[in-house]
C-alpha positions as YAML, in Angstrom:
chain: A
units: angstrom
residues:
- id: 1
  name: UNK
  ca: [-34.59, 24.56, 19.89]
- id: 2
  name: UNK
  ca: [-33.87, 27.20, 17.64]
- id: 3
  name: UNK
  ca: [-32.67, 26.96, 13.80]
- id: 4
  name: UNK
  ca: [-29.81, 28.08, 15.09]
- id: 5
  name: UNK
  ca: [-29.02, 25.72, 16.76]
- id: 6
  name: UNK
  ca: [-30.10, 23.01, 14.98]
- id: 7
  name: UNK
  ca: [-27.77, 24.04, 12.63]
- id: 8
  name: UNK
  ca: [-24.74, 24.28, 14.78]
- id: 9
  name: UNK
  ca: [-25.31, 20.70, 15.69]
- id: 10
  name: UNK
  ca: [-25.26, 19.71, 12.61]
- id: 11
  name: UNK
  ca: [-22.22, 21.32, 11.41]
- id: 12
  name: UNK
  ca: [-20.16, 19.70, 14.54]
- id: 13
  name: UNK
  ca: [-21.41, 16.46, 13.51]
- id: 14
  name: UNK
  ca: [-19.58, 16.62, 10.48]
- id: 15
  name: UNK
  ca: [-17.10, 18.67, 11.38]
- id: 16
  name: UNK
  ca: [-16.63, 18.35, 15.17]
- id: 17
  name: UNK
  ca: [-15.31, 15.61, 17.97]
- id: 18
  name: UNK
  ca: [-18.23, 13.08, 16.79]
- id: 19
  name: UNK
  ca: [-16.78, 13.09, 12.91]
- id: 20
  name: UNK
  ca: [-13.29, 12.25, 14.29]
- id: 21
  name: UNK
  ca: [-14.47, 9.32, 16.29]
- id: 22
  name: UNK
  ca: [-16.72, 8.12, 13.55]
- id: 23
  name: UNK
  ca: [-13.22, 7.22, 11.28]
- id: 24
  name: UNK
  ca: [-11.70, 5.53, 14.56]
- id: 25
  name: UNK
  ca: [-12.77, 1.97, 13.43]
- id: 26
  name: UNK
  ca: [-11.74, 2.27, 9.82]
- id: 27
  name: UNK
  ca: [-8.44, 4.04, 10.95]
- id: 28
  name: UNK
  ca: [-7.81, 1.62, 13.73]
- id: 29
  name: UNK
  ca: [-8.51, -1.60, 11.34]
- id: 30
  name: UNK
  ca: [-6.43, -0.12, 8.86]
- id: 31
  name: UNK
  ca: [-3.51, 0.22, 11.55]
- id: 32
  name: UNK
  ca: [-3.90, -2.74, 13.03]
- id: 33
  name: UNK
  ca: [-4.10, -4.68, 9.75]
- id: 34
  name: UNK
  ca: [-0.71, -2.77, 8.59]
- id: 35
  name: UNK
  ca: [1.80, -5.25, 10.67]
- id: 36
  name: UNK
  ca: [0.89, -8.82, 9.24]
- id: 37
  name: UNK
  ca: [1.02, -7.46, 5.82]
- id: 38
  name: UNK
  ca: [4.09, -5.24, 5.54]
- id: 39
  name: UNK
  ca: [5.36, -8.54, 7.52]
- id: 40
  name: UNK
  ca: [4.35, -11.29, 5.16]
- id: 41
  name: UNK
  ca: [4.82, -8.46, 1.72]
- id: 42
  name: UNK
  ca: [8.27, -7.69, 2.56]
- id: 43
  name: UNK
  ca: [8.83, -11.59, 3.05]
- id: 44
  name: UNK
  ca: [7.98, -12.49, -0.36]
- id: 45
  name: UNK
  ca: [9.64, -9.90, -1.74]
- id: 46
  name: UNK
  ca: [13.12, -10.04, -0.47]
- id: 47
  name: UNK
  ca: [12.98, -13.53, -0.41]
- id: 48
  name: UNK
  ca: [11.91, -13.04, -4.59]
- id: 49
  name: UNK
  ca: [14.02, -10.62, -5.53]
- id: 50
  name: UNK
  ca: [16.93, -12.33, -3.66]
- id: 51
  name: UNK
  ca: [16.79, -15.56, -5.67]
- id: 52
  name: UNK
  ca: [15.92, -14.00, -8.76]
- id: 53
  name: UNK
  ca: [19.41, -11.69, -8.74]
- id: 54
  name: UNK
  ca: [20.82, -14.93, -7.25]
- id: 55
  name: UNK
  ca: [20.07, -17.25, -10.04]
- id: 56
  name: UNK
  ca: [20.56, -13.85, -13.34]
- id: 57
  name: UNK
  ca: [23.44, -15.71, -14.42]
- id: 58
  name: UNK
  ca: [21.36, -18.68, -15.26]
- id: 59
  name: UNK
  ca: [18.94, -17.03, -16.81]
- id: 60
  name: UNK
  ca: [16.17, -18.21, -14.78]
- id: 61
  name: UNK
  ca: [16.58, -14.91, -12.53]
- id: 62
  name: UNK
  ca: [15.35, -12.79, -14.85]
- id: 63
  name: UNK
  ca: [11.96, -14.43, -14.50]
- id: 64
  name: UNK
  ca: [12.00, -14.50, -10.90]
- id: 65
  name: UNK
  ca: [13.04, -11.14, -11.03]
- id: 66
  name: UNK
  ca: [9.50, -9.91, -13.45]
- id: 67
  name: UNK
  ca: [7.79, -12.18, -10.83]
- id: 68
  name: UNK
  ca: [8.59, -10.40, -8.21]
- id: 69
  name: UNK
  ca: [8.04, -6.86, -9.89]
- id: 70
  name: UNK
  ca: [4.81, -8.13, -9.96]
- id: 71
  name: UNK
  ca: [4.09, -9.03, -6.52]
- id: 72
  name: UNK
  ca: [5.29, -6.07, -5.79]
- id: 73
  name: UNK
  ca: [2.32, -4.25, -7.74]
- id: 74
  name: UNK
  ca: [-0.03, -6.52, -6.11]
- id: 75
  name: UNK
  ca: [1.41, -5.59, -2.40]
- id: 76
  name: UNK
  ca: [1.15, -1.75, -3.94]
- id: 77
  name: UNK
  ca: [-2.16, -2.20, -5.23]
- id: 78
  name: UNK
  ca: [-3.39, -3.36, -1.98]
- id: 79
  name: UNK
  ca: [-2.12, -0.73, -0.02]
- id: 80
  name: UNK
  ca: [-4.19, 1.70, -1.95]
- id: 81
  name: UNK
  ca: [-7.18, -0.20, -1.73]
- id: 82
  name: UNK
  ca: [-6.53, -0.18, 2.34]
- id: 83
  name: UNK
  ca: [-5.73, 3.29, 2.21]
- id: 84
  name: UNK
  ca: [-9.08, 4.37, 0.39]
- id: 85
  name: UNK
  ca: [-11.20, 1.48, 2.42]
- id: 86
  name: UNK
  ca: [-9.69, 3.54, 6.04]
- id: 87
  name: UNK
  ca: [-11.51, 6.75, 4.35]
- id: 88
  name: UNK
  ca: [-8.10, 8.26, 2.63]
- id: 89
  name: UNK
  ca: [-8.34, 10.58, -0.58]
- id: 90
  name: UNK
  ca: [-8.46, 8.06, -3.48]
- id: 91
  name: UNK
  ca: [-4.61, 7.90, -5.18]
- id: 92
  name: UNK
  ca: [-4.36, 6.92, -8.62]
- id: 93
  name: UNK
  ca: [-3.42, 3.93, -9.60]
- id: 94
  name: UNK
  ca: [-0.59, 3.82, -12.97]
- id: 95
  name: UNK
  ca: [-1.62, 2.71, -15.99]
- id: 96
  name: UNK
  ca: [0.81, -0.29, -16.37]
- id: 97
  name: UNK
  ca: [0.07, -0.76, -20.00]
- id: 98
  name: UNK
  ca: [3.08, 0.68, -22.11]
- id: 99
  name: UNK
  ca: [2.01, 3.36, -24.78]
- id: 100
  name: UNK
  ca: [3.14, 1.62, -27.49]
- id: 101
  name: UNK
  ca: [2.20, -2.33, -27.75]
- id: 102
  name: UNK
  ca: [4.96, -4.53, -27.46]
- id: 103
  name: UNK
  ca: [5.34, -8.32, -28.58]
- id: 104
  name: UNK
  ca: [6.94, -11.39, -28.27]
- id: 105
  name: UNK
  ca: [10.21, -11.58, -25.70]
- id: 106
  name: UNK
  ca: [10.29, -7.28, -25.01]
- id: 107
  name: UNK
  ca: [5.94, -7.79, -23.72]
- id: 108
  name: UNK
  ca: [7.76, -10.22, -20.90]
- id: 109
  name: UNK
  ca: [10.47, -8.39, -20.09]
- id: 110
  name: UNK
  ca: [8.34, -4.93, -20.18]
- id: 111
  name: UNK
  ca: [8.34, -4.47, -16.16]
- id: 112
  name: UNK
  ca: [11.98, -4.93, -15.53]
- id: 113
  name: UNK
  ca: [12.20, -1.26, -17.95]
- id: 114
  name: UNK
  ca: [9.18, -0.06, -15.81]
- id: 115
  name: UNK
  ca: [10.54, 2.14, -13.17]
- id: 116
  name: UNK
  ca: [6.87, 2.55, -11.10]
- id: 117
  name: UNK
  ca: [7.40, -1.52, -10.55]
- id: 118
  name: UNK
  ca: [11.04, -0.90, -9.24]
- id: 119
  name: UNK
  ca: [9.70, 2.06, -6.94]
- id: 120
  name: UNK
  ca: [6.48, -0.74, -5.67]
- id: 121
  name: UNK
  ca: [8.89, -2.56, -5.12]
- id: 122
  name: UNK
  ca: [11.17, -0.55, -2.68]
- id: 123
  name: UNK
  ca: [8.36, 0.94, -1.67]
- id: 124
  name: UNK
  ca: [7.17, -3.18, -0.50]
- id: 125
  name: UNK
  ca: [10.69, -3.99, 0.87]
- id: 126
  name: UNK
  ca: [11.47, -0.57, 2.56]
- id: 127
  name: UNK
  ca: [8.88, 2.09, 3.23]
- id: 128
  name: UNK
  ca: [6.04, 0.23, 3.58]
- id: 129
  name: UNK
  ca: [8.09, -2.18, 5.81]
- id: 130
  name: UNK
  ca: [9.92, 0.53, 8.45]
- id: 131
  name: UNK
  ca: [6.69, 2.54, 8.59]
- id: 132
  name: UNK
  ca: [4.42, -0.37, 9.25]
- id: 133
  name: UNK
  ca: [6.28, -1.46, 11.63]
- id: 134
  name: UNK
  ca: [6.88, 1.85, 13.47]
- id: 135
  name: UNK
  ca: [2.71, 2.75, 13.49]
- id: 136
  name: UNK
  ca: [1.95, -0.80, 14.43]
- id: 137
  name: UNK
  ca: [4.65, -0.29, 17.70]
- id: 138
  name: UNK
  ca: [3.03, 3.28, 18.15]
- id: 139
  name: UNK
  ca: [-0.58, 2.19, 18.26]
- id: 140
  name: UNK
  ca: [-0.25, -0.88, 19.99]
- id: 141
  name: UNK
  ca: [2.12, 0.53, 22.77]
- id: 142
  name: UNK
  ca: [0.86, 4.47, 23.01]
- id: 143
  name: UNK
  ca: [0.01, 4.03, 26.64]
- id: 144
  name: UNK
  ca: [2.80, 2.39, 28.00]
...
C-alpha cells in the first residue's frame, strides 16, 4: 500500500459512507426517543397552561401559568441536550437571568414578561409536538 492510498482511506473514513453510518445509532436513538417525549411534554403543557388561563381570574392562574413557562424551559432545555447528545452543532442556550436584578413580587412574575419562555413554550405545545410526531411516523414506517 502506497501513502497514497493510505491516505485516501483515511479521508473516506471521516468523510465517506463509513462516517455516515457511524452517527446512525446516535441519530436513530435520538429519533426514536423523540415520540414519548414530545408525547408526555406537550401533555403537561397544555394540560398547565390550560388550567392556569382557566383559573387567572382567581389569581391562582397566574402561578400555574409561571409554572408552566417553566416546564416549558425544562422540555426546551432537554431538547438541546438531545440534539447535541445525537452529534448536532451545539445551540446556545439563553441566559434567563434578566439584566437588571429584580425583587420581591416582579422576580416571580419575571417569566410571564420573558418572551424566549412564551416561544419554549409554543415551541413544547406545537413544533416540537407536529414534528415529533411526523419523524417518529417517517422512521418507524419508511418501508411500508
Amino acid at each position: 500500500m502506497t501513502a497514497a492510498t493510505v491516505t485516501r482511506e483515511r479521508v473516506s473514513e471521516r468523510t465517506g459512507l463509513r462516517a455516515g453510518w457511524r452517527s446512525v445509532p446516535r441519530e436513530l436513538g435520538f429519533l426514536l426517543s423523540t415520540l414519548p417525549i414530545v408525547v408526555v411534554g406537550f401533555s403537561v403543557l397544555i394540560t398547565l397552561f390550560a388550567t392556569g388561563v382557566g383559573t387567572a381570574i382567581i389569581y391562582i392562574g397566574v402561578f400555574i401559568l409561571i409554572a408552566t413557562l417553566y416546564a416549558a424551559r425544562a422540555f426546551g432545555t432537554l431538547e438541546l441536550v438531545r440534539l447535541q447528545a445525537a452529534g448536532m452543532p451545539e445551540i446556545e442556550r439563553p441566559r434567563w437571568e434578566a439584566a437588571t436584578p429584580r425583587t420581591g413580587l416582579s422576580r416571580v412574575l419575571a417569566p410571564l414578561a420573558d418572551g424566549r419562555s412564551w416561544i419554549y413554550l409554543l415551541h413544547g405545545t406545537v413544533v416540537n409536538f407536529t414534528i415529533g410526531v411526523a419523524s417518529w411516523t417517517r422512521t418507524r414506517y419508511r418501508g411500508h
